[in-house]
Tab-separated table of C-alpha atoms in Angstrom:
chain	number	residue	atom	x	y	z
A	26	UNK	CA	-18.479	-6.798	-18.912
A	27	UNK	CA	-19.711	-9.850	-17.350
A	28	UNK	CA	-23.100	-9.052	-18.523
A	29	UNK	CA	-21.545	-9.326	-22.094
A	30	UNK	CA	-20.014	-12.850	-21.888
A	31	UNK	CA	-16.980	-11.558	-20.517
A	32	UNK	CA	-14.976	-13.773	-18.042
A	33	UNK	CA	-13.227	-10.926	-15.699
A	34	UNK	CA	-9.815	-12.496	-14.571
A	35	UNK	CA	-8.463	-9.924	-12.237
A	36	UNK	CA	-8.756	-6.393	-11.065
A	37	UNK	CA	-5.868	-4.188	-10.659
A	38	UNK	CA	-5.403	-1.722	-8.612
A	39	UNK	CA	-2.690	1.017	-9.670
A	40	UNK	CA	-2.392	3.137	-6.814
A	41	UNK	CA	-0.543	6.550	-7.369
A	42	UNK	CA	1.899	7.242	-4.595
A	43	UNK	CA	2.142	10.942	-5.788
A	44	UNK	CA	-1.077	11.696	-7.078
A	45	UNK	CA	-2.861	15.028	-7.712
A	46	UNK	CA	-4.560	16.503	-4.449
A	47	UNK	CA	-8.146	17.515	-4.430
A	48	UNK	CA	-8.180	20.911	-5.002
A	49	UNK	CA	-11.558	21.736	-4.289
A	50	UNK	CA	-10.800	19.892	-0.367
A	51	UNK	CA	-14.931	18.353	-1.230
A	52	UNK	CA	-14.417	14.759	-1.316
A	53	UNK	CA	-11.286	12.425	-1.316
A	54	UNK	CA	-7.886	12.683	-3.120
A	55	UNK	CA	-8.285	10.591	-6.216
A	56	UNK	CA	-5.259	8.227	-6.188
A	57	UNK	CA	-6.059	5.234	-7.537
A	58	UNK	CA	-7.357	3.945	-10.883
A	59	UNK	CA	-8.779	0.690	-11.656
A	60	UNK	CA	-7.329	-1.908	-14.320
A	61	UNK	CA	-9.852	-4.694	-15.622
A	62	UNK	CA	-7.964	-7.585	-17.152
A	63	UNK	CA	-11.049	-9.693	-19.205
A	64	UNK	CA	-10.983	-12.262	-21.922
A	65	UNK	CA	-13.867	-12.857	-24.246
A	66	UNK	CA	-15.220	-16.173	-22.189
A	67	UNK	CA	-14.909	-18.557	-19.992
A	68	UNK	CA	-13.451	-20.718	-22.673
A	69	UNK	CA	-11.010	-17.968	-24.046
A	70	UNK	CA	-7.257	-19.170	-23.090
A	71	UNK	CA	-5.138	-15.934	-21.035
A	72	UNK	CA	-1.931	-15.782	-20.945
A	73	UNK	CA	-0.114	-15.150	-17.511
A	74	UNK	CA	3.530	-15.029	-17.263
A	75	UNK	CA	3.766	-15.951	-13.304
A	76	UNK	CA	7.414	-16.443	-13.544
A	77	UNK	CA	8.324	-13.018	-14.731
A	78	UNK	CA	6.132	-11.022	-12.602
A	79	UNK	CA	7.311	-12.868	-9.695
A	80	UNK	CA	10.792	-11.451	-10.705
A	81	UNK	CA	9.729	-8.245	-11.472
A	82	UNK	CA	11.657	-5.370	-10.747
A	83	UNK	CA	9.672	-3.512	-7.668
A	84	UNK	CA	12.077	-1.598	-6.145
A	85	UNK	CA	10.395	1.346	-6.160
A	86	UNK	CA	6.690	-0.814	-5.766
A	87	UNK	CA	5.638	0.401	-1.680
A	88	UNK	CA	3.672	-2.345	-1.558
A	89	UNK	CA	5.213	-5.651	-4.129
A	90	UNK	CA	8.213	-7.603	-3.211
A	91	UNK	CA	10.393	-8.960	-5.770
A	92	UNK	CA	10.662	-12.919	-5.442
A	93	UNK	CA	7.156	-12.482	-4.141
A	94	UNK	CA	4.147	-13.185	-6.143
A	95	UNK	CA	2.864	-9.935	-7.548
A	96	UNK	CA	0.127	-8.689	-5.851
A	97	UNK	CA	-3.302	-6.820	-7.688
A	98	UNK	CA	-2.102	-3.815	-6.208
A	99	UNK	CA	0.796	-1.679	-8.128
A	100	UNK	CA	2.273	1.311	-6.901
A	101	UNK	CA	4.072	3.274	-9.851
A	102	UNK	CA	4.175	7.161	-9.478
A	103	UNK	CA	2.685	9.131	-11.969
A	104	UNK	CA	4.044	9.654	-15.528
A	105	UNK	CA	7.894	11.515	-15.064
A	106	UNK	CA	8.154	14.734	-17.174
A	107	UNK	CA	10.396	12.896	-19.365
A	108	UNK	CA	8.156	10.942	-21.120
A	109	UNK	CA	6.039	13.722	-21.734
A	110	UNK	CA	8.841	15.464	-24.251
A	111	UNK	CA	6.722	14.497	-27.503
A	112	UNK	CA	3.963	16.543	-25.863
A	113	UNK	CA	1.182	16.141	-23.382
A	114	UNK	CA	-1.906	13.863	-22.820
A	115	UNK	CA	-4.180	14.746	-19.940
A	116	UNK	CA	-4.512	10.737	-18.838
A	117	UNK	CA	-0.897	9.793	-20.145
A	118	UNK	CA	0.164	6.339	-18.470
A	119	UNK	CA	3.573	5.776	-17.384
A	120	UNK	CA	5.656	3.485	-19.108
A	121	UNK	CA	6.542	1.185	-15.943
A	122	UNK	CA	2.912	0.336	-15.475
A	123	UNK	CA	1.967	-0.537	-19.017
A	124	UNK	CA	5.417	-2.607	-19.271
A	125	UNK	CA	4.725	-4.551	-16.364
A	126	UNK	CA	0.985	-5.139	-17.404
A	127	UNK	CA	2.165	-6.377	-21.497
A	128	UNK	CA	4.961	-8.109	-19.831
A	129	UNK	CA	2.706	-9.848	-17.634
A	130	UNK	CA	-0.093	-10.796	-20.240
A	131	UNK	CA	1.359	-11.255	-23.482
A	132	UNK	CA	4.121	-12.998	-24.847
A	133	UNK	CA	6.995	-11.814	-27.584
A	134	UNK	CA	5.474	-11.671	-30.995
A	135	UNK	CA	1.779	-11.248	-29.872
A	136	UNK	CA	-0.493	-8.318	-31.086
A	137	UNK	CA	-1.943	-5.517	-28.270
A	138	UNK	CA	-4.984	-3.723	-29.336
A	139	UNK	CA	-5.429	-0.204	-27.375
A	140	UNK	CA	-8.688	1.099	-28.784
A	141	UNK	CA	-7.714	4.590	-26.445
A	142	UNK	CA	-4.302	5.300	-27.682
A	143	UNK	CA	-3.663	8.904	-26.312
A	144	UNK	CA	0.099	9.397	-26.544
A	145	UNK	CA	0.953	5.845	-27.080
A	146	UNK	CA	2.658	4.819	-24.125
A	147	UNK	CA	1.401	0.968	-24.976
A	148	UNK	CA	2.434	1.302	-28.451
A	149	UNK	CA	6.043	2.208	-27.348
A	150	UNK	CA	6.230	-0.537	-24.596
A	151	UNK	CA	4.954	-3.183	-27.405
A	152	UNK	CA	7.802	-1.443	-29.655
A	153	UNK	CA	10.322	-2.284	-26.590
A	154	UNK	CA	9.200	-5.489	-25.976
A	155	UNK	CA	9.059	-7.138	-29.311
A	156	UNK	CA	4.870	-7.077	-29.569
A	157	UNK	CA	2.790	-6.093	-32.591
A	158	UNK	CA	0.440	-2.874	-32.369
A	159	UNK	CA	-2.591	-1.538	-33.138
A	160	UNK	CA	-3.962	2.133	-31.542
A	161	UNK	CA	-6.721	3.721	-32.346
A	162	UNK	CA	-6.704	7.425	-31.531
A	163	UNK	CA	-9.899	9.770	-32.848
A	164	UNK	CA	-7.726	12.809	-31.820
A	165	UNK	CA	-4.947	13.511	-34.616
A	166	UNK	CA	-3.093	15.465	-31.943
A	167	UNK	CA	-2.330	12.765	-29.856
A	168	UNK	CA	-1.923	10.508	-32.891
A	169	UNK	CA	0.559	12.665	-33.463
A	170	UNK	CA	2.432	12.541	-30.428
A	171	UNK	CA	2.370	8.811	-30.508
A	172	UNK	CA	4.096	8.408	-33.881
A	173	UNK	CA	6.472	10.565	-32.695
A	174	UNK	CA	6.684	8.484	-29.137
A	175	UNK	CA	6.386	4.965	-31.227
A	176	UNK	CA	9.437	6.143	-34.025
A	177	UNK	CA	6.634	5.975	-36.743
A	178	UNK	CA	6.439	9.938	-38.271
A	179	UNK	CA	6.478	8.168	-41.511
A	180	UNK	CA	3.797	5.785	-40.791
């Protein structure tokens, strides 16, 4: 990204308490992905709401502490079975770590772009949280599923 004029502003760590275990017992459990928050340039403006991530709810974070300041590692457990009832996605995000990351970057009334839709967990947090949206989703099943996530059969 940086090679592309990209100024990287943090990395973020979301560390799976409860992830999947290596079933082949070859190499490492995989429980951790990586989140790359970028803006365009050095001279693009970022928004970062310090206050409400400071007073983030983190009571079931192992490793944040509300009235702390939020560190670049999260620890949310994998998506629940209950916001898989529209159907299934095999990388579906939870809703916890997508609301803390729009809630943290974007204020009400701005416009999220996820060009990887899936099931539209960000579309529904955006929804929740008073942001615009635009998905893109090359798979009509999953666009499916996130209408019916988002409240937008008609759409």
């Amino acid at each position: 990204m940086q090679k592309y004029g990209f100024k990287i502003i943090n990395d973020i760590c979301w560390f799976k308490p409860n992830g999947a275990p290596c079933l082949a017992c070859k190499n490492f459990t995989a429980s951790h992905e990586t989140i790359i928050w970028a803006c365009k340039s050095n001279k693009s403006k970022h928004t970062f709401n310090y206050e409400i991530m400071k007073n983030w709810d983190v009571s079931k974070d192992l490793i944040n502490h509300q009235g702390k300041q939020m560190r670049s590692v999260w620890a949310i457990s994998l998506t629940p079975q209950k916001e898989k009832t529209f159907g299934k996605h095999p990388t579906q995000k939870p809703v916890e770590l997508l609301k803390r990351f729009v809630s943290a970057a974007t204020k009400e009334g701005d416009t999220v772009l996820d060009p990887f839709m899936g099931s539209g967990t960000t579309g529904l947090v955006c929804k929740q949280l008073n942001r615009k949206f635009i998905g893109i989703e090359l798979e009509k099943k999953f666009v499916k599923i996130a209408k019916s996530r988002i409240g937008e059969d008609n759409a």
